[in-house]
XYZ file of C-alpha atoms in Angstrom:
779
model
C -0.063 0.015 -0.021
C 2.970 2.340 0.466
C 3.707 2.222 -3.207
C 0.183 3.100 -4.121
C 0.220 6.050 -1.576
C 3.363 7.368 -3.211
C 1.804 7.151 -6.798
C -1.389 8.813 -5.557
C 0.540 11.692 -4.056
C 2.270 12.168 -7.448
C -0.837 11.874 -9.467
C -2.584 14.601 -7.391
C -0.052 17.185 -8.538
C -1.475 20.475 -9.567
C -0.920 22.200 -12.937
C 2.183 24.401 -12.874
C 3.050 27.478 -15.014
C 6.227 28.475 -16.681
C 6.949 31.754 -18.366
C 9.876 32.475 -20.636
C 10.821 34.818 -23.475
C 10.986 33.982 -27.189
C 14.493 33.047 -28.225
C 15.562 31.619 -24.884
C 17.940 28.603 -25.359
C 15.786 26.228 -23.430
C 13.136 25.572 -20.774
C 12.572 22.656 -18.413
C 8.965 21.423 -17.934
C 8.956 19.671 -14.551
C 7.386 16.210 -13.934
C 8.259 13.540 -11.295
C 6.775 10.082 -10.831
C 8.002 6.762 -9.260
C 8.329 4.942 -12.609
C 11.217 2.759 -11.037
C 8.402 0.867 -9.285
C 6.471 -0.016 -12.467
C 6.852 -2.859 -14.989
C 7.577 -1.625 -18.536
C 6.977 2.047 -17.919
C 6.891 4.783 -20.589
C 6.116 8.462 -20.461
C 4.436 10.728 -23.012
C 4.519 14.634 -23.159
C 1.491 15.862 -25.107
C -0.165 19.115 -26.270
C -3.808 18.172 -26.986
C -4.511 21.327 -28.989
C -2.198 20.023 -31.746
C -2.565 17.187 -34.212
C -0.624 14.960 -33.735
C -0.589 15.853 -30.042
C 2.756 14.004 -29.141
C 5.544 16.339 -28.169
C 7.983 13.620 -26.846
C 7.776 10.003 -25.926
C 10.308 7.926 -23.854
C 10.176 4.052 -23.419
C 12.662 1.870 -21.693
C 14.480 1.257 -25.064
C 14.921 4.980 -25.544
C 13.021 7.823 -27.370
C 10.181 6.877 -29.591
C 9.553 9.857 -31.829
C 7.675 8.346 -34.739
C 4.422 10.213 -33.750
C 6.112 13.479 -32.728
C 4.634 16.654 -33.949
C 6.980 18.152 -36.569
C 7.006 21.490 -34.786
C 9.158 19.858 -32.026
C 11.566 17.914 -34.232
C 15.047 18.175 -32.922
C 14.089 20.467 -30.033
C 12.998 17.998 -27.183
C 14.932 15.718 -24.881
C 14.873 14.078 -21.451
C 17.405 12.751 -18.998
C 19.076 9.411 -20.072
C 17.873 7.714 -16.911
C 14.488 9.410 -16.609
C 12.491 6.146 -16.180
C 15.062 4.833 -13.734
C 15.276 7.968 -11.626
C 11.633 9.085 -11.857
C 12.742 12.570 -13.095
C 10.487 12.956 -16.259
C 11.091 16.606 -16.896
C 11.125 17.766 -20.501
C 13.943 19.784 -21.931
C 12.508 22.052 -24.783
C 14.969 24.289 -26.802
C 14.883 27.207 -29.254
C 11.700 28.691 -27.781
C 9.096 30.177 -30.274
C 5.985 32.207 -29.550
C 4.026 29.105 -30.991
C 5.297 26.888 -28.195
C 2.801 28.561 -25.714
C 0.318 25.945 -24.478
C -0.570 23.231 -22.005
C 1.888 20.331 -21.844
C 0.593 17.117 -20.214
C 2.958 14.483 -18.688
C 1.356 11.036 -18.762
C 2.868 7.747 -17.421
C 1.904 4.332 -18.874
C 2.885 0.787 -17.971
C 2.984 -2.293 -20.059
C -0.072 -3.773 -18.407
C -2.147 -0.940 -19.819
C -2.604 1.325 -16.704
C -2.176 5.087 -17.298
C -1.473 8.114 -14.943
C -1.912 11.766 -16.030
C 0.761 13.174 -13.708
C 0.726 16.937 -14.319
C -0.124 19.727 -16.616
C 2.354 22.453 -17.339
C 1.156 25.791 -18.712
C 4.000 27.153 -20.787
C 3.770 30.887 -21.762
C 6.408 32.204 -24.243
C 6.369 35.982 -24.294
C 7.708 38.201 -26.993
C 10.771 40.211 -25.897
C 10.447 43.885 -25.627
C 12.593 45.097 -28.643
C 16.059 46.237 -27.420
C 15.992 49.379 -29.506
C 12.704 50.359 -27.812
C 14.269 49.813 -24.382
C 17.168 52.035 -25.357
C 14.733 54.598 -26.612
C 12.922 54.706 -23.105
C 16.337 55.687 -21.657
C 16.862 58.446 -24.182
C 13.254 59.719 -23.677
C 13.820 60.094 -19.832
C 17.008 62.036 -20.472
C 15.679 64.184 -23.296
C 11.943 64.076 -22.526
C 11.741 67.757 -23.719
C 13.697 67.080 -26.903
C 11.228 67.651 -29.746
C 13.605 66.897 -32.521
C 14.853 63.553 -31.122
C 11.328 62.150 -30.650
C 10.366 63.294 -34.234
C 13.415 61.511 -35.616
C 12.410 58.310 -33.732
C 8.800 58.519 -34.955
C 9.713 58.865 -38.528
C 12.175 55.947 -38.280
C 9.466 53.797 -36.774
C 6.943 54.516 -39.408
C 9.466 53.833 -42.148
C 10.514 50.670 -40.497
C 7.233 49.014 -39.692
C 4.729 50.530 -42.022
C 6.458 50.751 -45.397
C 8.220 48.349 -47.756
C 11.967 47.915 -47.575
C 13.633 50.389 -49.964
C 16.732 49.789 -52.062
C 18.353 52.493 -54.113
C 20.944 51.940 -56.772
C 22.635 53.961 -59.557
C 21.826 53.142 -63.159
C 24.944 51.499 -64.475
C 25.736 49.345 -61.436
C 26.460 45.685 -62.300
C 23.799 44.294 -59.970
C 21.538 45.045 -56.981
C 20.244 42.726 -54.138
C 16.539 42.611 -53.217
C 16.618 41.442 -49.649
C 14.376 38.633 -48.282
C 15.558 37.101 -45.033
C 14.052 35.444 -42.000
C 15.180 34.000 -38.610
C 12.203 31.638 -38.313
C 12.779 27.848 -39.098
C 11.137 26.712 -42.338
C 10.094 23.230 -43.549
C 12.436 21.627 -46.149
C 9.756 21.444 -48.795
C 8.953 25.215 -49.041
C 8.811 27.014 -52.352
C 9.459 30.739 -53.122
C 8.774 33.210 -55.888
C 9.732 36.723 -56.650
C 7.168 38.857 -58.503
C 6.753 42.513 -59.703
C 3.927 44.958 -58.647
C 1.885 43.599 -61.608
C 2.489 39.957 -60.592
C 5.041 39.324 -63.372
C 7.370 36.468 -62.265
C 11.113 37.035 -61.870
C 12.349 33.951 -60.204
C 11.200 30.693 -58.670
C 12.743 28.430 -55.982
C 13.640 25.591 -56.133
C 12.761 25.017 -59.836
C 13.418 28.206 -61.769
C 11.612 27.779 -65.114
C 12.929 30.352 -67.794
C 9.740 29.859 -69.895
C 7.607 31.112 -66.871
C 9.754 34.151 -66.472
C 9.178 37.548 -68.179
C 11.680 37.854 -71.061
C 13.033 40.979 -69.624
C 14.438 39.148 -66.558
C 15.841 35.988 -68.112
C 19.521 35.613 -67.316
C 19.354 38.571 -64.976
C 18.267 36.951 -61.680
C 20.216 34.737 -59.309
C 19.539 33.404 -55.726
C 22.196 32.208 -53.243
C 22.795 28.567 -52.603
C 20.892 26.661 -49.890
C 18.426 29.478 -49.052
C 16.568 27.018 -46.642
C 19.854 26.541 -44.696
C 20.863 30.202 -44.597
C 17.113 31.439 -44.438
C 18.164 33.947 -47.160
C 15.849 34.164 -50.231
C 17.372 37.410 -51.400
C 17.502 37.943 -55.203
C 20.360 39.472 -57.084
C 19.125 41.503 -60.187
C 21.857 42.097 -62.755
C 22.229 45.282 -64.837
C 19.495 47.303 -63.153
C 18.010 50.296 -65.097
C 15.138 52.573 -64.554
C 12.915 49.926 -66.307
C 13.284 47.909 -63.157
C 11.765 50.486 -60.793
C 9.004 48.633 -59.027
C 7.578 46.959 -55.963
C 8.830 43.515 -55.845
C 7.356 40.840 -53.581
C 9.133 37.700 -52.263
C 6.494 35.038 -51.159
C 7.409 31.766 -49.313
C 4.780 28.992 -49.615
C 4.352 25.711 -47.712
C 3.806 22.408 -49.615
C 0.039 22.938 -49.213
C 0.381 26.332 -50.781
C -0.178 28.424 -47.668
C 1.838 31.651 -47.310
C 4.413 31.349 -44.628
C 6.268 34.713 -45.179
C 5.933 37.672 -47.541
C 8.459 40.507 -48.028
C 7.957 43.745 -50.087
C 10.978 45.648 -51.689
C 10.793 49.030 -53.405
C 13.536 49.275 -55.901
C 14.557 52.769 -56.913
C 17.048 53.087 -59.816
C 18.532 56.559 -60.409
C 18.464 57.900 -63.992
C 21.929 57.914 -65.701
C 23.388 61.509 -66.008
C 25.840 62.411 -68.635
C 27.347 65.779 -69.135
C 29.653 67.050 -71.962
C 31.079 70.287 -73.302
C 29.908 71.371 -76.599
C 32.772 71.013 -79.147
C 33.873 67.498 -77.812
C 34.414 64.964 -80.446
C 31.750 62.657 -79.126
C 29.799 61.537 -76.060
C 28.798 57.925 -74.814
C 25.189 57.228 -73.722
C 25.837 53.956 -71.704
C 23.673 50.878 -71.579
C 24.958 47.405 -70.740
C 22.729 44.300 -70.106
C 22.939 40.486 -70.371
C 24.817 39.071 -73.405
C 23.621 36.578 -76.073
C 20.216 38.061 -76.746
C 18.023 36.504 -79.636
C 18.994 37.483 -83.236
C 15.488 38.963 -83.792
C 15.853 41.472 -81.108
C 15.296 45.195 -82.035
C 17.178 47.975 -80.192
C 15.868 51.615 -80.606
C 17.385 54.869 -79.224
C 15.001 57.796 -79.014
C 14.948 61.345 -77.539
C 11.797 61.979 -75.662
C 12.493 65.485 -74.284
C 12.309 68.179 -75.549
C 9.288 67.314 -77.668
C 8.656 66.226 -80.391
C 9.984 62.664 -79.847
C 12.903 61.855 -82.394
C 14.379 58.513 -83.393
C 18.095 58.672 -82.716
C 19.331 55.201 -83.782
C 17.841 51.755 -84.723
C 19.588 48.396 -84.697
C 17.357 45.412 -85.996
C 18.271 41.836 -86.531
C 21.935 42.667 -85.678
C 22.449 45.542 -88.075
C 21.946 49.421 -88.116
C 18.906 50.993 -89.877
C 19.921 54.576 -90.680
C 16.814 55.204 -92.811
C 14.703 55.031 -89.590
C 16.582 57.787 -87.765
C 15.843 61.403 -87.639
C 17.883 63.490 -90.009
C 19.278 65.567 -87.163
C 21.289 62.476 -86.070
C 22.287 61.112 -89.546
C 25.925 60.061 -89.587
C 26.335 61.230 -85.999
C 25.465 57.972 -84.051
C 27.236 54.639 -83.763
C 26.799 51.315 -81.745
C 29.492 48.734 -81.064
C 29.821 45.642 -83.116
C 27.734 42.608 -82.138
C 25.492 44.420 -79.487
C 23.164 41.366 -79.274
C 26.084 39.073 -78.415
C 27.871 41.269 -76.043
C 24.818 42.978 -74.434
C 26.533 46.444 -74.968
C 23.863 48.764 -76.370
C 25.829 52.032 -75.507
C 25.368 54.767 -78.095
C 28.106 57.017 -79.273
C 26.901 60.505 -80.228
C 29.438 62.438 -82.391
C 29.815 66.345 -82.334
C 27.389 66.903 -79.388
C 25.479 70.305 -79.528
C 23.359 72.396 -77.170
C 20.373 71.163 -79.080
C 21.232 67.555 -78.213
C 20.533 68.184 -74.542
C 17.585 66.088 -73.428
C 16.159 62.736 -72.274
C 17.245 59.713 -74.256
C 15.827 56.197 -73.898
C 17.001 52.921 -75.366
C 14.358 50.301 -75.604
C 14.925 46.577 -76.391
C 12.015 44.823 -78.267
C 11.530 40.938 -78.698
C 10.189 39.337 -81.923
C 6.620 40.130 -81.087
C 7.318 43.826 -80.596
C 7.056 43.879 -76.829
C 9.534 45.909 -74.662
C 11.659 43.530 -72.535
C 13.872 46.304 -70.984
C 14.968 49.956 -71.381
C 17.294 52.467 -70.002
C 16.989 56.304 -69.743
C 19.955 58.701 -70.022
C 19.824 62.355 -69.126
C 22.276 64.245 -71.506
C 23.403 67.750 -70.916
C 25.566 69.497 -73.483
C 27.018 72.689 -71.948
C 27.378 75.585 -74.336
C 28.041 79.238 -74.751
C 25.747 80.560 -71.970
C 28.019 78.883 -69.397
C 28.071 81.922 -67.103
C 24.277 82.277 -67.145
C 23.244 78.576 -66.681
C 23.069 77.534 -63.077
C 25.793 74.939 -62.106
C 24.035 73.653 -59.027
C 20.460 72.513 -58.394
C 18.559 74.540 -55.810
C 16.210 73.067 -53.076
C 12.935 74.264 -51.896
C 11.147 72.761 -48.883
C 7.616 73.356 -47.563
C 4.555 71.717 -46.143
C 1.523 70.065 -47.802
C -1.431 72.476 -48.079
C 0.602 75.637 -48.558
C -1.205 78.033 -50.982
C 1.772 78.304 -53.315
C 5.456 78.027 -53.991
C 7.764 79.970 -56.441
C 10.417 77.880 -58.277
C 13.215 80.279 -59.281
C 14.746 80.532 -62.751
C 16.368 83.404 -64.509
C 17.817 83.682 -68.056
C 18.566 86.441 -70.542
C 15.763 85.383 -72.991
C 15.434 89.023 -74.112
C 18.666 88.472 -76.156
C 17.261 85.454 -78.013
C 15.198 85.214 -81.256
C 11.915 83.420 -80.792
C 12.531 82.253 -77.209
C 10.392 79.780 -75.146
C 10.765 78.092 -71.763
C 9.683 74.691 -70.515
C 9.371 73.473 -66.911
C 9.644 69.743 -66.776
C 9.563 66.638 -64.352
C 11.401 63.958 -66.166
C 10.063 61.182 -63.695
C 6.600 61.789 -65.073
C 4.941 60.981 -68.429
C 4.173 63.392 -70.067
C 7.047 65.378 -68.380
C 5.781 68.877 -69.122
C 4.797 70.940 -66.148
C 4.384 74.289 -67.823
C 5.389 75.797 -71.282
C 5.557 79.524 -72.219
C 5.999 80.860 -75.823
C 6.021 84.444 -77.115
C 2.406 84.131 -77.900
C 1.548 82.968 -74.359
C 1.133 79.659 -72.434
C 1.157 76.456 -74.506
C -0.426 73.759 -72.225
C -1.334 71.097 -74.790
C 1.273 68.723 -73.496
C 0.966 69.648 -69.904
C 0.742 66.731 -67.379
C -2.795 66.558 -66.014
C -1.660 66.598 -62.444
C -0.620 70.272 -62.875
C -3.671 71.566 -64.684
C -4.958 74.843 -63.226
C -2.121 74.975 -60.676
C 0.858 76.622 -62.682
C 1.503 80.127 -63.947
C 4.334 82.401 -64.886
C 4.719 86.272 -64.969
C 3.052 87.830 -68.002
C 6.380 89.454 -69.210
C 8.532 86.422 -68.267
C 10.318 86.068 -71.660
C 10.808 89.899 -71.872
C 12.226 90.302 -68.322
C 14.121 87.037 -68.126
C 12.268 86.017 -64.836
C 11.210 82.518 -65.670
C 10.074 81.432 -62.212
C 7.206 79.080 -61.855
C 4.263 79.609 -59.516
C 2.763 76.286 -58.330
C -0.334 76.309 -56.123
C -2.264 73.918 -53.814
C 0.751 71.863 -52.957
C 0.462 68.036 -52.621
C 2.986 65.438 -51.224
C 3.141 64.032 -54.827
C 4.493 67.370 -56.055
C 7.893 66.452 -54.580
C 10.507 65.932 -57.239
C 13.059 67.674 -59.545
C 11.719 70.464 -61.736
C 13.984 71.501 -64.723
C 13.807 74.844 -66.306
C 14.843 74.737 -69.996
C 15.220 77.604 -72.478
C 14.883 77.120 -76.250
C 15.114 79.547 -79.266
C 13.523 79.270 -82.759
C 16.901 78.599 -84.443
C 17.420 75.418 -82.432
C 19.461 76.370 -79.349
C 18.549 74.894 -76.080
C 19.859 75.540 -72.437
C 19.021 73.563 -69.408
C 19.238 76.447 -67.024
C 18.454 75.029 -63.554
C 17.075 72.159 -61.577
C 14.912 72.831 -58.536
C 14.457 70.069 -55.992
C 11.090 70.569 -54.473
C 10.271 68.720 -51.216
C 6.686 68.750 -49.971
C 6.450 67.350 -46.464
C 3.471 66.168 -44.482
C 2.536 68.308 -41.494
C 3.363 66.834 -38.091
C 0.212 65.221 -36.788
C -1.569 66.978 -33.888
C -1.790 63.652 -31.886
C 2.045 63.308 -32.048
C 2.410 66.881 -30.607
C -0.101 66.014 -27.817
C 1.987 62.843 -27.188
C 5.168 64.905 -26.660
C 3.416 66.823 -23.808
C 2.553 63.461 -22.196
C 6.201 62.253 -22.486
C 7.241 64.839 -19.908
C 5.514 62.954 -17.033
C 8.207 60.236 -17.265
C 9.223 56.716 -17.971
C 6.118 54.845 -16.825
C 3.637 56.763 -19.060
C 6.004 56.432 -22.047
C 6.338 52.664 -21.652
C 2.598 52.297 -21.458
C 2.051 54.305 -24.666
C 4.694 52.155 -26.457
C 3.018 48.941 -25.416
C -0.415 50.248 -26.446
C 1.077 51.189 -29.862
C 2.436 47.714 -30.318
C -0.879 46.213 -29.383
C -2.841 48.640 -31.614
C -0.843 48.312 -34.849
C 1.137 45.162 -34.761
C -1.087 42.417 -33.415
C -4.637 41.068 -33.895
C -7.229 41.912 -31.244
C -7.620 38.871 -28.952
C -10.783 37.533 -27.524
C -10.854 34.625 -24.989
C -13.948 32.657 -24.023
C -14.744 29.502 -22.036
C -16.250 26.601 -24.056
C -19.860 26.433 -23.064
C -20.720 30.123 -23.275
C -23.829 30.840 -25.156
C -22.093 33.463 -27.465
C -18.930 35.547 -28.003
C -18.590 38.841 -29.749
C -15.894 39.373 -32.349
C -15.322 43.291 -32.237
C -15.074 45.359 -35.482
C -15.740 49.100 -34.670
C -14.730 52.410 -36.087
C -15.313 55.999 -35.140
C -14.749 57.237 -38.754
C -17.878 58.091 -40.758
C -18.635 55.581 -43.479
C -20.877 55.764 -46.646
C -24.245 54.208 -46.547
C -23.512 51.725 -49.387
C -20.538 49.938 -47.762
C -20.406 46.184 -47.676
C -18.653 43.963 -45.097
C -17.737 40.370 -44.713
C -16.366 38.141 -41.911
C -13.936 35.341 -42.909
C -11.679 32.842 -41.357
C -7.942 32.621 -41.812
C -8.612 30.103 -44.725
C -10.939 32.700 -46.319
C -14.129 30.791 -45.379
C -17.148 33.120 -45.232
C -19.038 33.443 -42.008
C -21.222 36.448 -42.667
C -21.773 39.034 -45.401
C -23.414 42.478 -44.937
C -25.953 43.666 -46.034
C -27.117 40.586 -48.039
C -26.100 37.470 -46.035
C -26.571 34.515 -48.223
C -26.666 31.159 -46.367
C -25.640 29.201 -49.437
C -22.346 31.224 -49.477
C -21.554 30.268 -45.876
C -19.703 27.361 -44.544
C -22.320 24.989 -43.012
C -20.596 24.968 -39.677
C -21.613 28.748 -39.199
C -25.209 28.804 -40.453
C -27.591 30.003 -37.809
C -24.686 30.696 -35.392
C -23.795 34.284 -36.148
C -25.583 37.670 -35.894
C -24.703 41.312 -36.498
C -26.311 44.360 -34.870
C -28.715 46.626 -36.849
C -27.501 49.615 -39.041
C -23.702 48.993 -38.717
C -22.853 51.853 -41.137
C -24.833 54.282 -38.919
C -23.283 52.979 -35.654
C -19.764 52.089 -37.014
C -20.196 48.734 -35.268
C -19.679 45.644 -37.561
C -18.996 43.365 -34.600
C -20.134 39.726 -35.135
C -21.917 37.543 -32.465
C -20.827 33.948 -32.713
C -23.186 31.590 -30.887
C -22.222 28.372 -28.975
C -18.408 28.734 -29.523
C -16.299 25.617 -29.070
C -12.555 24.796 -29.657
C -13.589 24.176 -33.303
C -13.917 27.994 -33.682
C -10.319 28.751 -32.626
C -9.058 30.849 -35.482
C -7.933 34.435 -36.765
C -11.050 36.118 -38.147
C -10.991 39.107 -40.432
C -13.590 41.843 -40.960
C -12.918 44.010 -44.063
C -15.199 46.892 -44.860
C -15.510 47.792 -48.622
C -16.618 50.845 -50.554
C -19.151 50.501 -53.407
C -16.111 50.270 -55.784
C -14.679 47.304 -53.716
C -11.900 49.505 -52.157
C -10.960 48.402 -48.510
C -11.902 51.085 -46.203
C -11.127 49.235 -42.902
C -9.907 45.856 -41.968
C -9.839 44.347 -38.443
C -8.307 40.982 -37.368
C -9.553 39.096 -34.250
C -7.891 36.112 -32.625
C -10.469 33.926 -30.995
C -9.227 31.610 -28.213
C -11.789 29.086 -26.893
C -10.711 27.181 -23.809
C -11.265 23.424 -23.832
C -14.048 22.312 -21.540
C -12.949 20.683 -18.286
C -15.175 18.228 -16.501
C -14.238 16.562 -13.155
C -16.007 13.791 -11.275
C -15.390 11.432 -8.391
C -15.259 7.724 -9.149
C -18.408 6.088 -7.758
C -20.787 8.899 -8.871
C -23.809 7.553 -10.813
C -23.116 9.483 -13.996
C -21.220 12.526 -15.434
C -22.342 14.761 -18.410
C -19.956 15.817 -21.210
C -21.661 19.029 -22.370
C -22.211 20.210 -25.945
C -24.897 22.609 -26.873
C -25.234 24.132 -30.403
C -27.899 25.749 -32.573
C -31.193 23.990 -32.626
C -32.861 22.645 -35.720
C -29.644 21.426 -37.246
C -29.688 21.176 -41.122
C -31.395 18.286 -42.808
C -28.160 17.047 -44.146
C -26.596 16.377 -40.725
C -26.466 12.677 -40.833
C -24.078 11.614 -38.058
C -22.992 12.739 -34.469
C -20.014 10.928 -33.119
C -18.448 10.962 -29.571
C -14.851 9.645 -29.495
C -12.068 9.430 -26.973
C -8.775 10.496 -28.582
C -6.483 10.366 -25.457
C -5.097 8.013 -24.273
C -4.408 6.280 -27.465
C -5.698 4.416 -29.452
C -8.790 6.463 -30.249
C -12.054 4.647 -29.600
C -15.708 5.345 -30.452
C -17.798 6.293 -27.398
C -21.225 6.802 -28.825
C -22.639 7.089 -32.444
C -25.882 8.699 -33.463
C -26.805 8.230 -37.124
C -29.966 8.008 -39.250
C -32.065 9.483 -36.363
C -31.079 6.682 -33.845
C -28.291 5.524 -31.671
C -25.867 2.980 -33.218
C -24.585 0.845 -30.262
C -22.948 -1.666 -32.634
C -20.439 1.080 -33.626
C -19.330 1.952 -30.052
C -16.398 0.371 -28.185
C -17.400 -2.530 -25.847
C -15.864 -0.517 -22.841
C -18.843 2.020 -23.228
C -21.686 -0.499 -24.105
C -24.811 0.329 -22.068
C -22.933 3.260 -20.271
C -23.687 6.209 -22.630
C -26.846 8.138 -23.403
C -27.836 11.102 -25.519
C -30.996 13.179 -25.227
C -34.101 12.774 -27.413
C -34.553 14.916 -30.546
C -30.998 16.087 -30.236
C -30.883 17.549 -33.819
C -34.074 19.485 -33.134
C -32.909 20.854 -29.707
C -29.155 21.197 -30.588
C -28.220 19.553 -27.306
C -25.565 16.856 -28.153
C -24.319 16.425 -24.616
C -23.382 12.873 -23.613
C -24.237 11.189 -20.334
C -21.597 8.688 -19.255
C -22.791 6.265 -16.434
C -20.566 4.843 -13.766
C -17.569 6.864 -14.536
C -14.166 5.082 -13.700
C -10.576 6.004 -13.478
C -9.912 4.495 -16.904
C -12.518 6.908 -18.423
C -10.031 9.826 -17.743
C -9.078 11.312 -21.145
C -9.870 13.650 -24.031
C -13.303 13.280 -25.682
C -14.580 14.967 -28.762
C -17.993 15.209 -30.301
C -17.983 15.589 -34.089
C -20.958 16.566 -36.320
C -20.935 15.336 -39.956
C -22.972 16.146 -42.986
C -23.933 13.747 -45.947
C -20.473 14.280 -47.536
C -18.778 13.154 -44.365
C -17.352 16.693 -43.809
C -17.114 17.805 -40.182
C -19.358 20.824 -39.609
C -18.457 21.541 -36.024
C -16.962 19.718 -32.991
C -16.281 20.174 -29.283
C -13.483 18.820 -27.132
C -14.082 17.907 -23.444
C -11.336 16.999 -21.002
C -12.784 14.462 -18.449
C -10.905 13.642 -15.200
C -12.182 10.892 -13.018
C -10.788 11.144 -9.488
C -10.010 7.901 -7.627
C -11.843 7.208 -4.418
C -8.703 6.166 -2.288
C -6.455 8.951 -1.286
C -4.886 6.829 1.479
C -2.721 7.972 4.256
C -2.176 4.638 6.063
C -0.419 1.672 4.586
C -2.123 -1.448 3.187
C -0.366 -4.615 2.245
C -0.898 -7.922 0.562
C -3.604 -8.471 -2.091
C -5.364 -5.160 -1.637
C -2.267 -3.281 -2.709
C -1.740 -5.501 -5.723
C -5.362 -5.056 -6.654
C -5.110 -1.366 -6.357
C -2.009 -1.145 -8.510
C -3.826 -3.143 -11.198
C -6.885 -0.959 -11.249
C -5.378 2.592 -10.572
C -5.640 4.937 -13.566
C -6.002 8.703 -13.473
């Protein structure tokens, strides 16, 4: 009886809790049991919210990890003499946030007995970022420092709320688009790089050239063993302004689920070439990948100043002088075998003032589609060297200002038939404003500047060519070029003005600065709130058995009356659609279980009430609100956590109920309700209801004549199970599953049942009684 007493003391251990931080090297989950007194003992550590649930299993022969959940592969271990010493603690290494959960230590012996020794609640918390901790110290020392805080805020917004930006000069041999992770990835992942228009650049592990856009073939490369290094960065060779784009790196699981997604904004600076008038020649550079197809066509054109002129054409490997503008006849030359070498650079002989402008080389495939290009800004300096500005000027102001004056002066009164053009070469068309002697000529003006530009009436007579730009927007930021031309063909690029339109500092941020003065505690609280508001889903936790739970989705901003909204799961399964909820578009498991308040556009409350929540409903739910044109006006994420139902009963009680209530009047195609016990293994059928009646021949013999369900259960929605004469051996994890005609699970509920033994003995017993207890004991 003494042995039984020791075992009972151990079995009666309470659940313990352990908290650690993500990234810790290891954690020890405690468990002790006198396994040295058992025949053929084994121990299993489990997490019943996972499938498979096994975290680690140890037998006398050693570890048995065939059923181990892959999330724990290579990260668990136990002491070599665990079963001999009784120290069954689990060593878990490389802690992740997803390791949070309840770990159960269960002891078994060869004769079939089983003891659930202890539950350990592990909580893995996210570390507070080190840079944020350092920032708190700085804020205490410089709480009144307005400039320091502004700098941090801008850095934070840039770091967490925008795509990663990469800048490179046109002419560089290559540029790297970064895509790295520190999280472990399965060996069978795939990856692909795409442009903002979903054009494929590169695929891993099997890159298929025929699936790539022609413009990227031979120009992309990924490092070896990206799974090992966790580096899926892409090297793009010979970048030009054609490559300016948002690029996306997406990592997929074998099932096609997105595991990671990174966005990269690539900025490629235009090539700038300057030459003095009178030089023998100037080179407009363009190098790309060699060995292009023989039917490739290469065309150099000058786009600014207008009209557009063809400068040089090379087709099928030979020059086509008959297609170039007469201004450039006998003045241009390309190197030999450009398709073979990939060198499309153009030599322009005897450069003149009038050659100043924007040149672009385009490469066409056999179907006439552009596969790449490069832009070159050429400036030929001439006789008005003292007048033309040598340095660009800069103007800064805030969005919403009434106007800004972009300065430019030139002695146009000395020219015959002068005109002036203000341009932005990063736009198409590039003309911002044009003035001739007859007046403004705005036929080619970019539509973004219509009605917002003007010049002095006597600009060409006085030489004051300054541009007045009104109603400033953030998108007005850029380089504005003032160019003077005369009727005889002369042209002068007078000055470049760099305009920077900044957003006004938000009023809430100014108020926040005042709050910072109260000290460290308030600042830390604000930062934690900021992380919770912007970087995580709203979390809702509810006990299994509650009649309903509310998934919040509210806004204080005014919304149009014709908005639509929908609630979906993380797998994009529809729960509810507003205003016209169609049951046939919903998953069957949610029909009749959700409800939204009246007039949500008026109240701003699109929250969803989900009735009879169970652990089947654990998920991340999303509520997007759309405009009439299907633009997303608001999107909220809600993480729903439903606790598993816990039922305890003393052995010897007449019966115990495993509760499961759901919506009444279940659909006609609900054909089967099955209660099963999953833990301890093997899984066994406890009760089966099918074709409007119980099916006792389907249940395990252990439960024959011991289970009962209520009448008209499909009509009432009460799927609870009554288990008669509960025993120690009934302790375990039970699940009730509801099936339709297609054998799909529409909903389920899990119940943890613990049957406590009658004998918590404090005195010893010997002989046959002890032997009998050892044979029957099971917790």
